[in-house]
CSV table of N, CA and C in Angstrom, one decimal:
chain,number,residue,atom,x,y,z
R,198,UNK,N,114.8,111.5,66.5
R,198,UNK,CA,116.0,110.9,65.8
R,198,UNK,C,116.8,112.1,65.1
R,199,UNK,N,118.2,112.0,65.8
R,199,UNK,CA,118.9,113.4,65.3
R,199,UNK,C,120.3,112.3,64.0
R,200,UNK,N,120.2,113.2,62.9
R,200,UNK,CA,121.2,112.7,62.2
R,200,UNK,C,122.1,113.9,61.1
R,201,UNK,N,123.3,113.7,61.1
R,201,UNK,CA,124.2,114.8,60.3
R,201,UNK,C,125.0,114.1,59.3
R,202,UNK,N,124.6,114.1,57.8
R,202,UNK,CA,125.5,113.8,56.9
R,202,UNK,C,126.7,114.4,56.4
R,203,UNK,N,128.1,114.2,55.8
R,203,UNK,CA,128.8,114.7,56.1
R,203,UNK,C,128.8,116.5,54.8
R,204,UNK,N,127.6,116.5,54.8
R,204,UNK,CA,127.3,117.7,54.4
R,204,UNK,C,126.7,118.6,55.3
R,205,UNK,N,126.9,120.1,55.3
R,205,UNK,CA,126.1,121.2,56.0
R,205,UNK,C,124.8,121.6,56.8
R,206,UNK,N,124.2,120.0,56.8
R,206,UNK,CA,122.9,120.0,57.3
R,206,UNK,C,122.9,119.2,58.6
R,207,UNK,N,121.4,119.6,59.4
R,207,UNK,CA,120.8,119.0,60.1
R,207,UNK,C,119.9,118.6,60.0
R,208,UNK,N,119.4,117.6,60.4
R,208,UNK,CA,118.3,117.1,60.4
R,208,UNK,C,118.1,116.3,61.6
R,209,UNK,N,116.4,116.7,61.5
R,209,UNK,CA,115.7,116.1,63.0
R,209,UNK,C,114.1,115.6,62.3
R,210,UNK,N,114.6,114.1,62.8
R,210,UNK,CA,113.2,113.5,63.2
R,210,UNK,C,112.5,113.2,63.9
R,211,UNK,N,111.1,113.7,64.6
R,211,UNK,CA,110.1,114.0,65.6
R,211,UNK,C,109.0,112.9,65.2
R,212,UNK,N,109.2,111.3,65.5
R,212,UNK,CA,108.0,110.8,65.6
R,212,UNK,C,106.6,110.7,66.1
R,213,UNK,N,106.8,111.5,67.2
R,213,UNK,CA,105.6,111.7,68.2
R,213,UNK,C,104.7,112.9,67.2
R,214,UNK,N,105.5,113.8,66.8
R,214,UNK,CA,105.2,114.8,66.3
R,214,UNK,C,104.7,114.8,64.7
R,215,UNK,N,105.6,113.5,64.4
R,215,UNK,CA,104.9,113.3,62.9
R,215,UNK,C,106.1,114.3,61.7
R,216,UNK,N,107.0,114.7,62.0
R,216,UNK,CA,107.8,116.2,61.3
R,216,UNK,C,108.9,115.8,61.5
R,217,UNK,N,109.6,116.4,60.2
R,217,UNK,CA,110.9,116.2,59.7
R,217,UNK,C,111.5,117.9,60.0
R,218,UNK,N,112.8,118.2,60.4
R,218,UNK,CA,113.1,119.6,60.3
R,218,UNK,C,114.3,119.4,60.0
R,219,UNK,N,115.0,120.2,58.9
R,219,UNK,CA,116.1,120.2,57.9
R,219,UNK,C,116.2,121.6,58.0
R,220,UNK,N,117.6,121.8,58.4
R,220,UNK,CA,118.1,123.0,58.2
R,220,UNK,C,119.4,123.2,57.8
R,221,UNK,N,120.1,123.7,56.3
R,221,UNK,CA,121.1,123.4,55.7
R,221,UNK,C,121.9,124.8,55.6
R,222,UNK,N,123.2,124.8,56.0
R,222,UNK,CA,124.3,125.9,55.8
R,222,UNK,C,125.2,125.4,54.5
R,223,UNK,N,125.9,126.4,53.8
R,223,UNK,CA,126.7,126.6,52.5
R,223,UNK,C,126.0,125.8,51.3
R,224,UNK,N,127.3,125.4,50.7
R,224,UNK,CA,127.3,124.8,49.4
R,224,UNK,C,126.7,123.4,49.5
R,225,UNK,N,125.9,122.6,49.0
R,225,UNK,CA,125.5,121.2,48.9
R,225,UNK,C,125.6,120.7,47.5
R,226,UNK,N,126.6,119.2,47.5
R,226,UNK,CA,126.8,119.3,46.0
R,226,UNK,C,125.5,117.7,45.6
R,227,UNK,N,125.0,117.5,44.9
R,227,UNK,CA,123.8,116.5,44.2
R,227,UNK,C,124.4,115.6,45.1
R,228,UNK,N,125.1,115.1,45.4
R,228,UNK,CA,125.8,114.1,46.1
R,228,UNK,C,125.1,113.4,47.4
R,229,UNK,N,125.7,114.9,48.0
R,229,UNK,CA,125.2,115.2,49.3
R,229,UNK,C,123.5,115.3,49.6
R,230,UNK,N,122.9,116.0,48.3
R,230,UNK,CA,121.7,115.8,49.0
R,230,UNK,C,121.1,114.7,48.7
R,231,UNK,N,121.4,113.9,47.7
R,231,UNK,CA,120.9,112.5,47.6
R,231,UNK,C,121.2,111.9,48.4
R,232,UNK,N,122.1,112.0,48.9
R,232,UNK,CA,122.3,110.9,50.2
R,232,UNK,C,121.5,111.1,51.2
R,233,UNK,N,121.4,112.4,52.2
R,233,UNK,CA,120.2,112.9,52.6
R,233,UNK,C,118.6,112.3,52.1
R,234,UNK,N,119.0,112.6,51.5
R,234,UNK,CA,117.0,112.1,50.8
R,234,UNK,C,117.4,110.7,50.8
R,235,UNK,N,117.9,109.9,50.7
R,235,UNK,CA,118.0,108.7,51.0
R,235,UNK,C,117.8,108.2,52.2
R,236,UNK,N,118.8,108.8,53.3
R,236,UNK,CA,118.3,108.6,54.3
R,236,UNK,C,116.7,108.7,54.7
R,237,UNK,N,116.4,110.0,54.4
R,237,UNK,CA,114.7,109.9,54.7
R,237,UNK,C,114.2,109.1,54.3
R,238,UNK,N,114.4,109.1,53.1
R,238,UNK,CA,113.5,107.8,52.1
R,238,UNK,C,113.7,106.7,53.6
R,239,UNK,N,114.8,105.9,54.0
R,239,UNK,CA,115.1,105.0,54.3
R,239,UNK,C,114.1,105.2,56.1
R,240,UNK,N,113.9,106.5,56.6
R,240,UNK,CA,113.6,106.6,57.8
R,240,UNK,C,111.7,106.5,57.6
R,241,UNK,N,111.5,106.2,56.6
R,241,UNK,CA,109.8,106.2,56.2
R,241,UNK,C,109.1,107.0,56.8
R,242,UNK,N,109.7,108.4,56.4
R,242,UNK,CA,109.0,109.7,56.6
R,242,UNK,C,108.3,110.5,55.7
R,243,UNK,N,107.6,109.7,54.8
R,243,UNK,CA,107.1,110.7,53.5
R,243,UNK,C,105.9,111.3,53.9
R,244,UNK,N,105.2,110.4,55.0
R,244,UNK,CA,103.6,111.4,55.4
R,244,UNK,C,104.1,112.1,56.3
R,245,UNK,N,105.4,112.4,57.1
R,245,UNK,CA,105.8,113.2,58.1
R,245,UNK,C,105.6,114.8,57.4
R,246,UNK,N,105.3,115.9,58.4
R,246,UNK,CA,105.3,117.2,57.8
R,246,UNK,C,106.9,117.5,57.9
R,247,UNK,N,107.3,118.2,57.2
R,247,UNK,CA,108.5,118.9,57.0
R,247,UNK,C,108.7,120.3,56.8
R,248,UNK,N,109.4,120.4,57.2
R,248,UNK,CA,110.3,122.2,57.6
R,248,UNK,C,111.2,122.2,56.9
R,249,UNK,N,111.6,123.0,56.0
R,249,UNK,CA,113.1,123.3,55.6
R,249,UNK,C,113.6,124.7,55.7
R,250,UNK,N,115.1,124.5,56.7
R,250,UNK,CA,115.5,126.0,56.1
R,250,UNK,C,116.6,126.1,55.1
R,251,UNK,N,116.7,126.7,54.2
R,251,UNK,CA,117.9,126.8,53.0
R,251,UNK,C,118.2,127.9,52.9
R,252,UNK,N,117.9,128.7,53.8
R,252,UNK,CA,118.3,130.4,53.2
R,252,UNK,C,119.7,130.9,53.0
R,253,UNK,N,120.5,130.2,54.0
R,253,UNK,CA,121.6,129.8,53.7
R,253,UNK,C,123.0,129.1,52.9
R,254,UNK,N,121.7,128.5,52.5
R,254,UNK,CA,122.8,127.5,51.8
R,254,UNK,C,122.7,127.7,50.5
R,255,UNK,N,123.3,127.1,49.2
R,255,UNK,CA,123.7,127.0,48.2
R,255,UNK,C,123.9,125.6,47.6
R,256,UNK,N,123.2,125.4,46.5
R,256,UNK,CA,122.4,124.0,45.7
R,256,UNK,C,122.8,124.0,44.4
R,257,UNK,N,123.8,122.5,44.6
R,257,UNK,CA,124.6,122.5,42.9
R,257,UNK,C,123.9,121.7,42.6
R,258,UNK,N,122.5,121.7,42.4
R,258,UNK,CA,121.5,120.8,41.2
R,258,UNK,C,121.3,121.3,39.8
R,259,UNK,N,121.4,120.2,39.2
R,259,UNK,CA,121.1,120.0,37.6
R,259,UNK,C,119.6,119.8,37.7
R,260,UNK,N,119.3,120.2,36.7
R,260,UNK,CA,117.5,119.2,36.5
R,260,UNK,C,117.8,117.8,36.6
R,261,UNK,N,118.6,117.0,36.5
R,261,UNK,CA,118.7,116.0,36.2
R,261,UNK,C,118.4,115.1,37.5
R,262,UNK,N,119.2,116.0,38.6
R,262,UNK,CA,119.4,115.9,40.0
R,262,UNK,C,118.1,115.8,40.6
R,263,UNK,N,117.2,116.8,40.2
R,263,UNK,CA,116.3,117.5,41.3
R,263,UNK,C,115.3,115.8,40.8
R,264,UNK,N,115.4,115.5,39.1
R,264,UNK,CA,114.2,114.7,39.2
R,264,UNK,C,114.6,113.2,39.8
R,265,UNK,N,115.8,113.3,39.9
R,265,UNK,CA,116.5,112.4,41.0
R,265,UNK,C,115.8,112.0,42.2
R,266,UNK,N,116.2,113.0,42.8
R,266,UNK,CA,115.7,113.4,43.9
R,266,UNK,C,114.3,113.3,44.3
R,267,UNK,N,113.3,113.5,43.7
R,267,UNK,CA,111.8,113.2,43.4
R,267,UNK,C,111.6,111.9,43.8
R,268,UNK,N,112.3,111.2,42.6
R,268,UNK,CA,112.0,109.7,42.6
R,268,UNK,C,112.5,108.8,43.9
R,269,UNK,N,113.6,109.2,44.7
R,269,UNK,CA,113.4,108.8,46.0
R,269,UNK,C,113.0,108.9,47.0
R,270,UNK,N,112.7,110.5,47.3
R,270,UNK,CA,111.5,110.8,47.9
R,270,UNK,C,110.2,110.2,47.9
R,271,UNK,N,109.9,110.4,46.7
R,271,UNK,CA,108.4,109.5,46.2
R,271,UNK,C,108.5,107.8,46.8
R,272,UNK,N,109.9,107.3,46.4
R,272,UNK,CA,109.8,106.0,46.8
R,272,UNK,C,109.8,105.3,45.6
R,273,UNK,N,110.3,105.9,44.3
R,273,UNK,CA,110.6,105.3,43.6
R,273,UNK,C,111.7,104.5,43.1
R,274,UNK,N,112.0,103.2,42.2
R,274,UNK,CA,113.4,103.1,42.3
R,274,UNK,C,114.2,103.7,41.6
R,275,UNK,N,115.1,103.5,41.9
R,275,UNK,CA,115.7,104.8,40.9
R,275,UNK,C,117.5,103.9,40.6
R,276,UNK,N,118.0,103.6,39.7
R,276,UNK,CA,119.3,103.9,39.0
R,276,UNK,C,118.6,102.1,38.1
C-alpha cells in the first residue's frame, strides 16, 4: 500500500513483509505529520517494523506536538 500526503513524504506499506518505509524531504509542519501518523494509526501498523528516512527533511515540532504524536501512534485518543 503506497500513499502520499500533501506533505514531503512517502510512504509504503508492505503487508506480506510486516514494514512500514517513510521517507521525508524538506520542511514538515505538526500538521502534516499528524496527519500522516494518523493515517498509520488508521492502517493498523503499530506491530509493523518501520524505516524512517529524515535526513532530509526539517520538523516544526513543539513538545507539545511530538507528545501528540505518541498518543496516536500508541492508539491513544487524543483531543
Amino acid at each position: 500500500t503506497l500513499f502520499r500526503s500533501s506533505m514531503p513524504a512517502y510512504v509504503e506499506i508492505s503487508p506480506l513483509h510486516r514494514l512500514v518505509t517513510i521517507v521525508a524531504r524538506g520542511t514538515l509542519t505538526s500538521d502534516e505529520v499528524r496527519s500522516t501518523a494518523q493515517r498509520l494509526a488508521e492502517a493498523r501498523v503499530r506491530r509493523f517494523a518501520k524505516i524512517l528516512e529524515v535526513a532530509g527533511a526539517h520538523l516544526d515540532l513543539a513538545p507539545a506536538d511530538i507528545a501528540q504524536l505518541a498518543q496516536i501512534l500508541r492508539g491513544d485518543s487524543v483531543g
